[in-house]
mmCIF file of C-alpha atoms in Angstrom:
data_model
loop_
_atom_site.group_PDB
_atom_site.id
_atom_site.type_symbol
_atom_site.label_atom_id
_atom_site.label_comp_id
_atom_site.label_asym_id
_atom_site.label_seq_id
_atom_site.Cartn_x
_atom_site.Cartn_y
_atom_site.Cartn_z
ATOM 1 C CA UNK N 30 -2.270 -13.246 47.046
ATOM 2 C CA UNK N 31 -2.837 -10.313 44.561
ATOM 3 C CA UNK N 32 -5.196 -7.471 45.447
ATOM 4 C CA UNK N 33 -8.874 -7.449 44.517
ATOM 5 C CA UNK N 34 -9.767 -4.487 41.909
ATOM 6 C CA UNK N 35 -11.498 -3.262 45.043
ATOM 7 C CA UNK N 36 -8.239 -3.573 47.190
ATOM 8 C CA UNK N 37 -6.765 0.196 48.182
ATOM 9 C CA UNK N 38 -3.143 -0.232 45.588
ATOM 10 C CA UNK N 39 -4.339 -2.705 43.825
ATOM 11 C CA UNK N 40 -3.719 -0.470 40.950
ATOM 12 C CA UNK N 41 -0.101 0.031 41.724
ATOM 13 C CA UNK N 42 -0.001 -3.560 43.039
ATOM 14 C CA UNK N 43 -1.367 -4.547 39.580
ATOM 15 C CA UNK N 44 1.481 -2.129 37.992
ATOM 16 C CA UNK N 45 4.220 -3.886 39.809
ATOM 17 C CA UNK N 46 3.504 -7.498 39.181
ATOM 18 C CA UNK N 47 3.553 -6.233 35.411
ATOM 19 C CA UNK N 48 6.584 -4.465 35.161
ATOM 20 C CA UNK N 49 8.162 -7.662 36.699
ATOM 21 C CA UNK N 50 6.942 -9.761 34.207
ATOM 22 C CA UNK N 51 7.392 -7.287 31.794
ATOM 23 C CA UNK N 52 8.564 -8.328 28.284
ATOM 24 C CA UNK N 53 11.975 -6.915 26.944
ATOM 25 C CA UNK N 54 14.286 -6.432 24.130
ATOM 26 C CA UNK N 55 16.431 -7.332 27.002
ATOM 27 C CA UNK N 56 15.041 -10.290 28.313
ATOM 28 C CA UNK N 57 14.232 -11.288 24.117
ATOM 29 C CA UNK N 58 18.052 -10.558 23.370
ATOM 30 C CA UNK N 59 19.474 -13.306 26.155
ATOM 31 C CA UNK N 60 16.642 -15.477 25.564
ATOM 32 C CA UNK N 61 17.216 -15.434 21.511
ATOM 33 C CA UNK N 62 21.277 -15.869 22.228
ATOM 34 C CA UNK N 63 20.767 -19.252 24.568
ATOM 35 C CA UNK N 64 18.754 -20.778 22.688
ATOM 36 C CA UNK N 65 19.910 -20.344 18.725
ATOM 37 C CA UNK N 66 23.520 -18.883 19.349
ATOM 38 C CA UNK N 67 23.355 -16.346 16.991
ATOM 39 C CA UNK N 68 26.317 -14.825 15.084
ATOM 40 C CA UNK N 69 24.568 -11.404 14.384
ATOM 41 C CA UNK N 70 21.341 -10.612 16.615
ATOM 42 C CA UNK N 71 19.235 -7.139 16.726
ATOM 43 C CA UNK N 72 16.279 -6.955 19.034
ATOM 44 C CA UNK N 73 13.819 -3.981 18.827
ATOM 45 C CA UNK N 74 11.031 -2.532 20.569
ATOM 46 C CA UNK N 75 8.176 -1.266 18.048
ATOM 47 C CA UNK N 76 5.414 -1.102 20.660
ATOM 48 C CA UNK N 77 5.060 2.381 20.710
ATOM 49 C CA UNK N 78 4.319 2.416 16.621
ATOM 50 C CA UNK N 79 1.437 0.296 17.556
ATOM 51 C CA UNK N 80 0.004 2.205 20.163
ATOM 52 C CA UNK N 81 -3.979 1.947 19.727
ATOM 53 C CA UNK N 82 -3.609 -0.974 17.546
ATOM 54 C CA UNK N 83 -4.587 -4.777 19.139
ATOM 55 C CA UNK N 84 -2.454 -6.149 21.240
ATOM 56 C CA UNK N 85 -1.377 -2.693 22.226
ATOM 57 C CA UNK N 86 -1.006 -2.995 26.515
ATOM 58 C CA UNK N 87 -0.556 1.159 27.295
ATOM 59 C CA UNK N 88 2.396 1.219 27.891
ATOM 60 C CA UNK N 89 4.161 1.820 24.605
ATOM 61 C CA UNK N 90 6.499 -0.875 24.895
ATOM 62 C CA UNK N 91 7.094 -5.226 25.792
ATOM 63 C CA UNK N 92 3.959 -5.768 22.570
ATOM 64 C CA UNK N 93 5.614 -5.121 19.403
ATOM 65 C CA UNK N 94 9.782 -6.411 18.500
ATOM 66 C CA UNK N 95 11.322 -6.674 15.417
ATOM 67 C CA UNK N 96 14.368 -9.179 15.500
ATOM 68 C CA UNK N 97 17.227 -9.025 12.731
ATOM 69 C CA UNK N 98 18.833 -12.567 13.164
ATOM 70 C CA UNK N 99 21.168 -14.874 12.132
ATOM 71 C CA UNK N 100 22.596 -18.023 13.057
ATOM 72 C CA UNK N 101 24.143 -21.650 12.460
ATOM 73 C CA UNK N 102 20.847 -23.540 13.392
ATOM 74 C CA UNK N 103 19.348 -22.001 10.525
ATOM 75 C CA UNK N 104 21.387 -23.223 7.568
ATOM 76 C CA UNK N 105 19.291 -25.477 5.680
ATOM 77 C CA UNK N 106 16.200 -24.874 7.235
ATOM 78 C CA UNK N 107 13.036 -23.654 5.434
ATOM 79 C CA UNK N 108 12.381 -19.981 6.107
ATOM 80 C CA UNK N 109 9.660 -21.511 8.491
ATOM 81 C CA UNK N 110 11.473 -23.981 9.869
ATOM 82 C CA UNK N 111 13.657 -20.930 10.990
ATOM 83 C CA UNK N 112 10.775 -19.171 12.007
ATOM 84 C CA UNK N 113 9.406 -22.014 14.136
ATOM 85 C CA UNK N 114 12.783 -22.290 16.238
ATOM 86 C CA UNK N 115 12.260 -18.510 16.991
ATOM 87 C CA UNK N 116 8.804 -18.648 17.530
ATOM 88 C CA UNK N 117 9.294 -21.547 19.375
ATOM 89 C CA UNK N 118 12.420 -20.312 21.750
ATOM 90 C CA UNK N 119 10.137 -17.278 22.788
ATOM 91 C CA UNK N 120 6.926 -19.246 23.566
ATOM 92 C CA UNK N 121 6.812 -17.898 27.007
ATOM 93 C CA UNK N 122 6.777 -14.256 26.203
ATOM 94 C CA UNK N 123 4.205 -14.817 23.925
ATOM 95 C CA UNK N 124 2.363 -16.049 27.001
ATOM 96 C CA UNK N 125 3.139 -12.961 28.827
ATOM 97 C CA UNK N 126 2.317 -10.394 26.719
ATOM 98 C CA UNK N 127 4.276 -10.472 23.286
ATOM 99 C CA UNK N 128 1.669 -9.876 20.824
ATOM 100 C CA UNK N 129 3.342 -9.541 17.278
ATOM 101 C CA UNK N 130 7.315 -10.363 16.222
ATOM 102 C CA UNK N 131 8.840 -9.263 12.683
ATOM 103 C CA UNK N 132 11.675 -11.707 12.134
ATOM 104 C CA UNK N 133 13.945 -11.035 9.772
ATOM 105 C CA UNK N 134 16.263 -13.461 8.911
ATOM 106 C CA UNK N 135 20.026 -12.997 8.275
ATOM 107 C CA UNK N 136 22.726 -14.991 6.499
ATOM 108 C CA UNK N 137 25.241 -16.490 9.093
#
């Protein structure tokens, strides 16, 4: 049962159940590699240039990524067909708390 706003630490309550579910390069990284195998994969954390901006949690970080990859699944594909099988792989973060992802593709 989580904490009412009126709770005494619901705040830090609050804090904690978000840091778990926080969203990370990390957590992006492993995610990315089950799903597509990549041969070259670079996950980054822009949140804090987007600090302000919508989607923006507070925190400076688990908003904004950038991913630099590459892999067999996408030969032949349509750039958006290899966009879709990221998008698609990281459906779940979007659901907690990804707000924006740059992909850019790589040749494998």
């Amino acid at each position: 049962m989580n904490p009412s706003p009126d709770t005494p630490g619901a705040d830090a309550a609050s804090h904690a159940a978000n840091a778990a579910n926080a969203v990370t390069a990390a957590a992006i990284e492993a995610r990315l590699r089950q799903r597509l195998q990549p041969t070259e994969l670079l996950v980054i954390d822009e949140s804090h240039q987007h600090a302000g901006h919508a989607g923006a949690n507070g925190t400076g970080f688990g908003t904004h990524f950038r991913v630099h990859i590459a892999s067999p699944l996408f030969l032949g594909a349509s750039r958006v067909s290899a966009h879709r099988l990221v998008y698609d792989a990281l459906r779940d973060f979007f659901d907690a708390g990804l707000h924006a992802l740059a992909i850019e593709l790589k040749q494998s």
